[in-house]
């Protein structure tokens, strides 16, 4: 990494970054208040607001968004005539899943084998710390050369769209010349990468009813329509024999011509068991970044332990559909629901309700901000050239910001490289990635100011 004075300052700030990340990870800020107390999310929001105030931000506010959560906003004015850059992250996190499967407690930042483990360490509380570290380093070397707005969302993982709706109702609040979304990640640790595309997402809850109540399987099984069996047939209809998604009406053969993802690397990153094949067709990059992908997230049915010999009257599932750029998420939702309804066997009563949605996104990588970012990443990563990849996940705010501010340049960087295992147990962040990307962001802000001056 560069040994410039700015790089030395970023390195010196790393102990503080670790301490603050530990404080932020300690909040159990899952924005599902049926699972975790609202007070945990509110505590994380207050922590971020206090941190912004301590750095001289003005107009710091906890924004009550329409989905019942809070986003944190602050504005740091820049020199006269300087451009404004919006820095984004989110403080809400995924549930920890099976806490017993964590090697160390999920909400206690723990160093192990050169990484820092904890829920949200990479996705995306580490992004908050990255922004703070970059700004602190610049303040020690002549000041922050641009105006900065920071927005830290409180419900990104839930897909409930609170911040998008708030921004639409307050269109001047987040206006900026460039927007850095700190919620992506390098294709691989040590390989500087910007994310050019994001798949959108739709969440649909599907329920099947066949009987007025459960029946004894010995007395009625064989003739009584089983709702759980009907649900299984419906869900199976969403995939072809090779595992490809087969929602009728969706395009499933799009190509990807950017950075490729070798199958051997993917198998290792995804920890696919020996002898188990990958699903779908086309290159791995096409399957992950250019084509739709359906996933059954959960099924309501009796657990094996305690199950009774019953024909089930009702069954329910939550289905996720990832939507590639070029496909409207609302249209994809309509097609998914129509497919589910058509697939219901035996005249079973099927109801489907959309419970979340985010549009896909494609960045303009030819914009001047990308030239500034390429130079910044080159310096932070010892001369390596910036790579461009897609990301299978969705960040619904990207399209909302793109629609509100069509002239803004939007860039996606972050700490969620494959070893981070975001959304899984034992999520972690690489301290080296945090240091390099904090430096890259500081260099980007400096170069962007010079280019726009």
Tab-separated table of C-alpha atoms in Angstrom:
chain	number	residue	atom	x	y	z
A	1	UNK	CA	0.000	0.000	0.000
A	2	UNK	CA	1.089	3.599	-0.551
A	3	UNK	CA	3.445	5.053	2.079
A	4	UNK	CA	2.195	8.597	1.522
A	5	UNK	CA	1.433	10.786	4.546
A	6	UNK	CA	-2.289	10.231	3.929
A	7	UNK	CA	-1.779	6.450	3.902
A	8	UNK	CA	0.243	6.652	7.115
A	9	UNK	CA	-2.590	8.551	8.766
A	10	UNK	CA	-5.168	6.001	7.658
A	11	UNK	CA	-2.954	3.248	9.096
A	12	UNK	CA	-2.631	5.121	12.387
A	13	UNK	CA	-6.438	5.399	12.585
A	14	UNK	CA	-6.972	1.628	12.408
A	15	UNK	CA	-6.960	0.964	16.173
A	16	UNK	CA	-9.699	3.570	16.547
A	17	UNK	CA	-11.571	1.986	13.651
A	18	UNK	CA	-11.489	-1.399	15.394
A	19	UNK	CA	-12.682	0.061	18.697
A	20	UNK	CA	-15.557	1.908	17.059
A	21	UNK	CA	-16.555	-1.035	14.891
A	22	UNK	CA	-16.742	-3.160	18.044
A	23	UNK	CA	-19.045	-0.574	19.633
A	24	UNK	CA	-21.283	-0.495	16.579
A	25	UNK	CA	-21.369	-4.286	16.103
A	26	UNK	CA	-22.528	-4.643	19.718
A	27	UNK	CA	-25.922	-3.203	18.794
A	28	UNK	CA	-28.307	-5.984	17.738
A	29	UNK	CA	-29.730	-3.701	15.064
A	30	UNK	CA	-31.896	-6.123	13.102
A	31	UNK	CA	-34.755	-4.016	11.714
A	32	UNK	CA	-37.327	-6.735	12.368
A	33	UNK	CA	-38.768	-5.644	15.679
A	34	UNK	CA	-40.630	-8.903	16.094
A	35	UNK	CA	-37.210	-10.537	16.537
A	36	UNK	CA	-35.038	-7.850	18.127
A	37	UNK	CA	-35.883	-4.805	20.265
A	38	UNK	CA	-36.362	-1.498	18.493
A	39	UNK	CA	-34.066	0.023	21.118
A	40	UNK	CA	-31.083	-1.817	19.603
A	41	UNK	CA	-31.577	-0.133	16.226
A	42	UNK	CA	-32.255	3.223	17.842
A	43	UNK	CA	-29.062	2.883	19.871
A	44	UNK	CA	-27.010	2.241	16.727
A	45	UNK	CA	-28.601	5.253	15.030
A	46	UNK	CA	-27.747	7.499	17.986
A	47	UNK	CA	-24.154	6.210	17.988
A	48	UNK	CA	-23.743	7.202	14.332
A	49	UNK	CA	-25.393	10.595	14.875
A	50	UNK	CA	-23.017	11.306	17.762
A	51	UNK	CA	-20.035	10.277	15.633
A	52	UNK	CA	-21.082	12.667	12.850
A	53	UNK	CA	-21.536	15.542	15.292
A	54	UNK	CA	-18.086	14.872	16.715
A	55	UNK	CA	-16.638	15.233	13.206
A	56	UNK	CA	-18.249	18.643	12.717
A	57	UNK	CA	-21.252	17.614	10.665
A	58	UNK	CA	-24.187	19.984	10.606
A	59	UNK	CA	-27.924	19.295	10.415
A	60	UNK	CA	-27.386	15.848	11.938
A	61	UNK	CA	-30.783	14.187	12.218
A	62	UNK	CA	-32.469	10.879	12.888
A	63	UNK	CA	-34.939	10.606	10.027
A	64	UNK	CA	-38.158	8.768	10.838
A	65	UNK	CA	-38.800	6.911	7.592
A	66	UNK	CA	-42.224	5.589	6.503
A	67	UNK	CA	-41.390	1.951	7.318
A	68	UNK	CA	-41.013	2.751	11.014
A	69	UNK	CA	-37.211	2.805	11.132
A	70	UNK	CA	-34.636	5.583	11.410
A	71	UNK	CA	-31.933	6.670	8.987
A	72	UNK	CA	-29.105	8.971	10.062
A	73	UNK	CA	-28.241	12.103	8.076
A	74	UNK	CA	-25.521	14.711	8.358
A	75	UNK	CA	-23.960	17.421	6.194
A	76	UNK	CA	-20.345	18.621	6.235
A	77	UNK	CA	-20.081	21.790	4.114
A	78	UNK	CA	-17.125	21.979	1.759
A	79	UNK	CA	-15.026	24.802	0.347
A	80	UNK	CA	-16.787	27.360	-1.832
A	81	UNK	CA	-17.487	25.966	-5.270
A	82	UNK	CA	-16.540	22.403	-4.337
A	83	UNK	CA	-18.704	19.493	-5.457
A	84	UNK	CA	-20.840	17.544	-3.010
A	85	UNK	CA	-20.404	13.814	-2.445
A	86	UNK	CA	-23.009	11.649	-0.711
A	87	UNK	CA	-21.597	8.727	1.295
A	88	UNK	CA	-24.012	5.857	1.989
A	89	UNK	CA	-23.960	2.884	4.341
A	90	UNK	CA	-26.525	1.053	6.461
A	91	UNK	CA	-26.418	0.107	10.123
A	92	UNK	CA	-29.157	-2.522	10.151
A	93	UNK	CA	-27.992	-6.118	9.895
A	94	UNK	CA	-29.253	-9.566	9.069
A	95	UNK	CA	-30.340	-11.810	11.960
A	96	UNK	CA	-27.449	-13.908	13.303
A	97	UNK	CA	-29.173	-17.182	12.338
A	98	UNK	CA	-27.946	-20.061	14.503
A	99	UNK	CA	-25.939	-18.314	17.213
A	100	UNK	CA	-24.528	-21.666	18.333
A	101	UNK	CA	-22.878	-22.012	14.922
A	102	UNK	CA	-20.824	-18.848	15.471
A	103	UNK	CA	-17.295	-19.516	16.685
A	104	UNK	CA	-17.495	-16.273	18.673
A	105	UNK	CA	-20.608	-14.305	19.735
A	106	UNK	CA	-22.200	-12.604	16.699
A	107	UNK	CA	-22.548	-9.200	18.361
A	108	UNK	CA	-19.078	-9.164	19.915
A	109	UNK	CA	-16.329	-8.135	17.484
A	110	UNK	CA	-13.632	-10.802	17.798
A	111	UNK	CA	-10.244	-10.951	16.096
A	112	UNK	CA	-9.292	-14.357	14.753
A	113	UNK	CA	-6.873	-15.456	12.024
A	114	UNK	CA	-6.291	-11.903	10.893
A	115	UNK	CA	-9.981	-11.004	10.492
A	116	UNK	CA	-12.580	-9.279	12.683
A	117	UNK	CA	-15.710	-11.382	13.211
A	118	UNK	CA	-19.191	-10.097	14.039
A	119	UNK	CA	-22.606	-9.548	12.474
A	120	UNK	CA	-22.441	-6.406	10.352
A	121	UNK	CA	-18.630	-6.182	10.481
A	122	UNK	CA	-18.574	-6.073	6.672
A	123	UNK	CA	-22.270	-5.557	5.832
A	124	UNK	CA	-22.420	-2.720	6.494
A	125	UNK	CA	-21.264	-1.274	9.804
A	126	UNK	CA	-17.750	-1.567	8.460
A	127	UNK	CA	-18.876	0.788	5.695
A	128	UNK	CA	-19.801	3.403	8.300
A	129	UNK	CA	-16.322	3.137	9.816
A	130	UNK	CA	-14.737	3.298	6.350
A	131	UNK	CA	-16.449	6.616	5.667
A	132	UNK	CA	-15.474	8.057	9.055
A	133	UNK	CA	-11.840	6.950	8.677
A	134	UNK	CA	-11.503	8.477	5.210
A	135	UNK	CA	-12.883	11.806	6.407
A	136	UNK	CA	-10.712	11.860	9.536
A	137	UNK	CA	-7.587	11.211	7.493
A	138	UNK	CA	-8.377	14.060	5.107
A	139	UNK	CA	-8.999	16.445	8.006
A	140	UNK	CA	-5.415	15.857	9.155
A	141	UNK	CA	-4.065	16.742	5.702
A	142	UNK	CA	-5.595	20.042	4.735
A	143	UNK	CA	-9.250	19.265	5.329
A	144	UNK	CA	-12.031	17.560	3.421
A	145	UNK	CA	-11.921	19.083	-0.099
A	146	UNK	CA	-15.577	18.473	-0.993
A	147	UNK	CA	-18.932	18.973	0.612
A	148	UNK	CA	-20.023	15.702	2.196
A	149	UNK	CA	-23.444	14.352	2.979
A	150	UNK	CA	-23.707	11.098	4.908
A	151	UNK	CA	-26.811	8.924	4.951
A	152	UNK	CA	-26.849	5.697	6.966
A	153	UNK	CA	-29.964	3.611	6.402
A	154	UNK	CA	-31.776	1.680	9.121
A	155	UNK	CA	-33.700	-0.958	7.147
A	156	UNK	CA	-31.749	-1.874	4.004
A	157	UNK	CA	-31.722	-5.578	4.820
A	158	UNK	CA	-35.505	-5.669	5.201
A	159	UNK	CA	-36.235	-4.276	1.735
A	160	UNK	CA	-39.115	-2.201	3.105
A	161	UNK	CA	-38.147	0.948	1.207
A	162	UNK	CA	-38.392	3.460	4.032
A	163	UNK	CA	-35.437	5.587	2.972
A	164	UNK	CA	-36.410	5.526	-0.707
A	165	UNK	CA	-39.852	6.907	0.141
A	166	UNK	CA	-38.382	9.493	2.508
A	167	UNK	CA	-35.913	10.666	-0.142
A	168	UNK	CA	-38.685	10.954	-2.728
A	169	UNK	CA	-40.646	13.169	-0.346
A	170	UNK	CA	-37.563	15.317	0.434
A	171	UNK	CA	-35.776	15.421	-2.929
A	172	UNK	CA	-33.217	18.094	-2.004
A	173	UNK	CA	-31.946	16.288	1.069
A	174	UNK	CA	-29.591	13.807	-0.616
A	175	UNK	CA	-28.786	15.793	-3.773
A	176	UNK	CA	-25.107	15.411	-4.696
A	177	UNK	CA	-22.708	15.461	-7.624
A	178	UNK	CA	-21.383	11.990	-6.837
A	179	UNK	CA	-22.677	9.193	-4.617
A	180	UNK	CA	-20.451	6.539	-3.043
A	181	UNK	CA	-22.425	3.488	-1.949
A	182	UNK	CA	-20.245	1.737	0.626
A	183	UNK	CA	-22.264	-1.491	0.600
A	184	UNK	CA	-20.596	-3.567	-2.118
A	185	UNK	CA	-17.232	-5.324	-2.083
A	186	UNK	CA	-14.145	-6.358	-3.971
A	187	UNK	CA	-14.495	-9.382	-6.208
A	188	UNK	CA	-11.761	-10.910	-4.087
A	189	UNK	CA	-9.822	-9.561	-1.115
A	190	UNK	CA	-6.949	-7.520	-2.459
A	191	UNK	CA	-8.447	-7.016	-5.941
A	192	UNK	CA	-9.828	-3.454	-6.248
A	193	UNK	CA	-13.313	-3.666	-7.689
A	194	UNK	CA	-16.258	-1.399	-8.333
A	195	UNK	CA	-19.687	-2.907	-8.747
A	196	UNK	CA	-21.345	-1.876	-12.001
A	197	UNK	CA	-24.632	-3.769	-11.726
A	198	UNK	CA	-26.964	-4.945	-8.991
A	199	UNK	CA	-29.778	-7.412	-9.290
A	200	UNK	CA	-33.049	-6.170	-7.888
A	201	UNK	CA	-35.290	-8.285	-5.726
A	202	UNK	CA	-38.893	-9.092	-5.087
A	203	UNK	CA	-40.202	-10.979	-2.051
A	204	UNK	CA	-43.485	-12.850	-2.323
A	205	UNK	CA	-45.294	-14.687	0.435
A	206	UNK	CA	-47.346	-17.556	-0.964
A	207	UNK	CA	-50.021	-19.503	0.902
A	208	UNK	CA	-51.962	-22.594	-0.111
A	209	UNK	CA	-55.226	-23.736	1.494
A	210	UNK	CA	-56.944	-27.036	0.698
A	211	UNK	CA	-58.943	-28.101	3.778
A	212	UNK	CA	-60.843	-26.514	6.628
A	213	UNK	CA	-58.470	-28.185	9.056
A	214	UNK	CA	-55.773	-30.860	9.329
A	215	UNK	CA	-56.903	-34.468	8.925
A	216	UNK	CA	-55.625	-37.839	10.139
A	217	UNK	CA	-53.374	-39.138	7.359
A	218	UNK	CA	-54.433	-42.746	7.973
A	219	UNK	CA	-58.111	-41.972	7.708
A	220	UNK	CA	-58.023	-39.390	4.917
A	221	UNK	CA	-54.556	-39.585	3.280
A	222	UNK	CA	-54.596	-40.631	-0.354
A	223	UNK	CA	-57.687	-38.668	-1.286
A	224	UNK	CA	-57.604	-35.494	0.797
A	225	UNK	CA	-55.541	-32.763	-0.926
A	226	UNK	CA	-52.424	-32.035	1.117
A	227	UNK	CA	-51.576	-28.307	1.162
A	228	UNK	CA	-47.924	-28.925	1.952
A	229	UNK	CA	-47.584	-31.330	-0.977
A	230	UNK	CA	-49.286	-28.762	-3.225
A	231	UNK	CA	-46.864	-26.073	-2.041
A	232	UNK	CA	-43.882	-28.301	-2.770
A	233	UNK	CA	-45.136	-28.831	-6.343
A	234	UNK	CA	-45.634	-25.093	-6.820
A	235	UNK	CA	-42.143	-24.276	-5.569
A	236	UNK	CA	-40.557	-26.991	-7.673
A	237	UNK	CA	-42.148	-25.483	-10.793
A	238	UNK	CA	-39.879	-22.456	-10.392
A	239	UNK	CA	-36.797	-24.408	-11.490
A	240	UNK	CA	-35.855	-26.406	-14.567
A	241	UNK	CA	-34.177	-29.800	-14.311
A	242	UNK	CA	-30.722	-28.159	-14.217
A	243	UNK	CA	-31.795	-25.741	-11.496
A	244	UNK	CA	-32.267	-22.710	-13.764
A	245	UNK	CA	-35.014	-20.318	-12.753
A	246	UNK	CA	-38.094	-20.792	-14.924
A	247	UNK	CA	-40.602	-18.069	-14.126
A	248	UNK	CA	-42.708	-17.872	-17.261
A	249	UNK	CA	-42.156	-14.617	-19.140
A	250	UNK	CA	-38.748	-13.783	-17.634
A	251	UNK	CA	-35.682	-13.646	-19.875
A	252	UNK	CA	-33.184	-16.249	-18.700
A	253	UNK	CA	-30.398	-16.208	-21.294
A	254	UNK	CA	-28.754	-12.779	-20.828
A	255	UNK	CA	-24.970	-12.600	-21.301
A	256	UNK	CA	-22.271	-11.019	-19.096
A	257	UNK	CA	-19.127	-9.629	-20.748
A	258	UNK	CA	-17.311	-8.186	-17.709
A	259	UNK	CA	-15.085	-9.795	-15.111
A	260	UNK	CA	-15.584	-13.573	-15.103
A	261	UNK	CA	-15.927	-15.853	-12.082
A	262	UNK	CA	-14.083	-19.172	-12.571
A	263	UNK	CA	-16.212	-22.110	-11.473
A	264	UNK	CA	-13.473	-23.531	-9.245
A	265	UNK	CA	-13.193	-20.217	-7.420
A	266	UNK	CA	-16.945	-20.007	-7.006
A	267	UNK	CA	-17.151	-23.531	-5.605
A	268	UNK	CA	-14.505	-22.625	-3.048
A	269	UNK	CA	-16.098	-19.275	-2.146
A	270	UNK	CA	-19.573	-20.821	-1.842
A	271	UNK	CA	-18.220	-23.864	0.032
A	272	UNK	CA	-20.034	-26.288	-2.290
A	273	UNK	CA	-19.714	-29.866	-1.047
A	274	UNK	CA	-17.593	-32.288	-3.080
A	275	UNK	CA	-19.650	-34.040	-5.727
A	276	UNK	CA	-22.504	-31.521	-5.610
A	277	UNK	CA	-23.025	-29.715	-8.910
A	278	UNK	CA	-23.769	-26.059	-9.468
A	279	UNK	CA	-27.226	-25.166	-10.715
A	280	UNK	CA	-28.239	-23.238	-13.806
A	281	UNK	CA	-26.587	-22.761	-17.182
A	282	UNK	CA	-24.209	-20.250	-18.724
A	283	UNK	CA	-21.120	-18.842	-17.055
A	284	UNK	CA	-21.094	-18.383	-13.297
A	285	UNK	CA	-20.981	-14.610	-13.810
A	286	UNK	CA	-24.093	-14.778	-16.003
A	287	UNK	CA	-25.940	-16.830	-13.406
A	288	UNK	CA	-25.001	-14.447	-10.588
A	289	UNK	CA	-25.176	-11.045	-12.230
A	290	UNK	CA	-27.164	-11.161	-15.480
A	291	UNK	CA	-30.008	-13.631	-14.983
A	292	UNK	CA	-32.954	-14.031	-12.613
A	293	UNK	CA	-32.596	-16.362	-9.649
A	294	UNK	CA	-35.342	-17.708	-7.411
A	295	UNK	CA	-34.758	-18.850	-3.830
A	296	UNK	CA	-37.204	-20.320	-1.337
A	297	UNK	CA	-36.297	-18.460	1.858
A	298	UNK	CA	-38.594	-20.261	4.238
A	299	UNK	CA	-41.517	-22.667	4.567
A	300	UNK	CA	-44.079	-22.766	7.367
A	301	UNK	CA	-44.658	-26.425	8.163
A	302	UNK	CA	-44.386	-28.634	11.216
A	303	UNK	CA	-40.814	-29.554	12.231
A	304	UNK	CA	-39.837	-33.209	12.055
A	305	UNK	CA	-39.586	-33.448	15.815
A	306	UNK	CA	-43.151	-33.419	17.128
A	307	UNK	CA	-44.823	-33.894	13.751
A	308	UNK	CA	-48.169	-35.726	13.792
A	309	UNK	CA	-49.626	-38.051	11.101
A	310	UNK	CA	-51.671	-35.332	9.435
A	311	UNK	CA	-52.768	-34.178	6.005
A	312	UNK	CA	-52.088	-30.456	6.122
A	313	UNK	CA	-54.809	-27.917	5.485
A	314	UNK	CA	-52.526	-24.923	4.880
A	315	UNK	CA	-48.912	-24.241	4.031
A	316	UNK	CA	-46.928	-21.067	3.430
A	317	UNK	CA	-43.580	-20.054	1.949
A	318	UNK	CA	-41.490	-16.924	1.364
A	319	UNK	CA	-40.008	-16.740	-2.123
A	320	UNK	CA	-37.233	-14.381	-3.260
A	321	UNK	CA	-36.629	-13.540	-6.910
A	322	UNK	CA	-33.431	-11.708	-7.833
A	323	UNK	CA	-34.009	-9.519	-10.894
A	324	UNK	CA	-31.174	-8.559	-13.290
A	325	UNK	CA	-30.684	-5.104	-14.834
A	326	UNK	CA	-32.979	-4.595	-17.792
A	327	UNK	CA	-35.954	-6.174	-16.034
A	328	UNK	CA	-38.481	-4.119	-14.101
A	329	UNK	CA	-38.938	-5.535	-10.604
A	330	UNK	CA	-42.658	-4.754	-10.591
A	331	UNK	CA	-43.153	-6.676	-13.840
A	332	UNK	CA	-41.057	-9.536	-12.473
A	333	UNK	CA	-43.309	-9.628	-9.412
A	334	UNK	CA	-46.395	-9.819	-11.622
A	335	UNK	CA	-44.891	-12.676	-13.628
A	336	UNK	CA	-43.819	-14.544	-10.484
A	337	UNK	CA	-47.267	-14.332	-8.909
A	338	UNK	CA	-48.943	-15.393	-12.161
A	339	UNK	CA	-46.587	-18.365	-12.397
A	340	UNK	CA	-47.318	-19.407	-8.809
A	341	UNK	CA	-51.060	-19.152	-9.359
A	342	UNK	CA	-50.926	-21.204	-12.562
A	343	UNK	CA	-48.817	-23.893	-10.905
A	344	UNK	CA	-51.204	-24.646	-8.038
A	345	UNK	CA	-52.364	-28.289	-8.432
A	346	UNK	CA	-55.719	-29.911	-7.655
A	347	UNK	CA	-57.609	-26.616	-7.592
A	348	UNK	CA	-55.802	-25.653	-4.385
A	349	UNK	CA	-56.501	-22.085	-3.278
A	350	UNK	CA	-53.315	-20.081	-3.656
A	351	UNK	CA	-52.816	-16.498	-2.503
A	352	UNK	CA	-49.619	-14.556	-3.119
A	353	UNK	CA	-48.653	-11.243	-1.553
A	354	UNK	CA	-45.643	-9.098	-2.340
A	355	UNK	CA	-43.828	-8.129	0.873
A	356	UNK	CA	-40.725	-6.401	-0.487
A	357	UNK	CA	-39.222	-5.102	-3.718
A	358	UNK	CA	-36.115	-3.349	-5.034
A	359	UNK	CA	-35.222	-2.391	-8.592
A	360	UNK	CA	-31.999	-3.574	-10.300
A	361	UNK	CA	-29.264	-1.053	-11.045
A	362	UNK	CA	-26.629	-0.375	-13.708
A	363	UNK	CA	-23.941	2.278	-13.191
A	364	UNK	CA	-22.390	4.543	-15.822
A	365	UNK	CA	-18.765	3.439	-15.536
A	366	UNK	CA	-17.653	5.971	-18.130
A	367	UNK	CA	-18.327	8.967	-15.888
A	368	UNK	CA	-15.529	11.232	-14.566
A	369	UNK	CA	-16.026	9.981	-11.015
A	370	UNK	CA	-15.008	6.497	-12.140
A	371	UNK	CA	-11.724	7.873	-13.485
A	372	UNK	CA	-11.077	9.422	-10.069
A	373	UNK	CA	-11.968	6.174	-8.323
A	374	UNK	CA	-9.752	4.128	-10.666
A	375	UNK	CA	-6.776	6.322	-9.830
A	376	UNK	CA	-7.548	6.186	-6.107
A	377	UNK	CA	-7.839	2.403	-6.071
A	378	UNK	CA	-4.663	2.045	-8.129
A	379	UNK	CA	-2.717	3.959	-5.486
A	380	UNK	CA	-4.342	2.212	-2.513
A	381	UNK	CA	-3.791	-1.244	-4.042
A	382	UNK	CA	-0.156	-0.913	-5.112
A	383	UNK	CA	-0.714	-0.227	-8.800
A	384	UNK	CA	-3.446	-2.800	-9.442
A	385	UNK	CA	-6.035	-1.677	-11.945
A	386	UNK	CA	-9.677	-1.280	-10.937
A	387	UNK	CA	-11.917	-4.160	-12.002
A	388	UNK	CA	-15.627	-3.968	-12.781
A	389	UNK	CA	-18.026	-6.679	-11.635
A	390	UNK	CA	-21.685	-7.244	-10.893
A	391	UNK	CA	-23.270	-8.133	-7.599
A	392	UNK	CA	-26.056	-10.619	-7.124
A	393	UNK	CA	-27.551	-8.724	-4.222
A	394	UNK	CA	-29.683	-5.612	-4.349
A	395	UNK	CA	-29.387	-2.137	-2.849
A	396	UNK	CA	-32.839	-0.679	-3.520
A	397	UNK	CA	-31.749	2.885	-2.802
A	398	UNK	CA	-29.469	2.998	-5.867
A	399	UNK	CA	-32.270	3.286	-8.381
A	400	UNK	CA	-34.185	5.691	-6.186
A	401	UNK	CA	-31.157	7.995	-6.068
A	402	UNK	CA	-30.542	7.542	-9.777
A	403	UNK	CA	-34.112	8.624	-10.521
A	404	UNK	CA	-34.014	11.589	-8.137
A	405	UNK	CA	-30.595	12.803	-9.259
A	406	UNK	CA	-30.062	11.666	-12.865
A	407	UNK	CA	-26.893	13.744	-13.229
A	408	UNK	CA	-25.223	12.261	-10.145
A	409	UNK	CA	-22.420	9.757	-10.637
A	410	UNK	CA	-23.008	6.622	-8.538
A	411	UNK	CA	-20.138	4.359	-7.478
A	412	UNK	CA	-20.298	1.159	-5.433
A	413	UNK	CA	-17.409	-0.038	-3.282
A	414	UNK	CA	-17.242	-1.799	0.055
A	415	UNK	CA	-16.004	-4.522	2.347
A	416	UNK	CA	-18.195	-7.495	1.374
A	417	UNK	CA	-15.635	-9.650	-0.459
A	418	UNK	CA	-16.340	-13.411	-0.532
A	419	UNK	CA	-14.406	-14.300	2.630
A	420	UNK	CA	-16.612	-11.869	4.570
A	421	UNK	CA	-19.494	-14.380	4.410
A	422	UNK	CA	-22.119	-11.667	4.755
A	423	UNK	CA	-25.612	-12.849	5.752
A	424	UNK	CA	-24.094	-16.150	6.960
A	425	UNK	CA	-22.793	-17.241	10.347
A	426	UNK	CA	-19.274	-16.078	11.215
A	427	UNK	CA	-19.438	-12.900	9.118
A	428	UNK	CA	-16.137	-11.036	9.204
A	429	UNK	CA	-14.214	-8.122	7.761
A	430	UNK	CA	-10.609	-7.943	6.618
A	431	UNK	CA	-8.776	-5.155	8.498
A	432	UNK	CA	-6.490	-4.770	5.489
A	433	UNK	CA	-9.471	-4.221	3.193
A	434	UNK	CA	-10.867	-1.665	5.627
A	435	UNK	CA	-7.564	0.189	5.651
A	436	UNK	CA	-7.066	0.112	1.873
A	437	UNK	CA	-10.635	1.144	1.059
A	438	UNK	CA	-10.609	3.935	3.644
A	439	UNK	CA	-7.477	5.250	1.930
A	440	UNK	CA	-9.030	4.772	-1.509
A	441	UNK	CA	-12.111	6.741	-0.481
A	442	UNK	CA	-9.978	9.577	0.903
A	443	UNK	CA	-7.913	9.646	-2.299
A	444	UNK	CA	-11.094	9.576	-4.380
A	445	UNK	CA	-12.561	12.586	-2.578
A	446	UNK	CA	-9.308	14.488	-3.091
A	447	UNK	CA	-9.039	13.581	-6.783
A	448	UNK	CA	-12.718	14.194	-7.441
A	449	UNK	CA	-12.410	17.684	-5.955
A	450	UNK	CA	-9.440	18.401	-8.196
A	451	UNK	CA	-11.232	17.120	-11.269
A	452	UNK	CA	-14.333	19.187	-10.553
A	453	UNK	CA	-12.503	22.302	-9.468
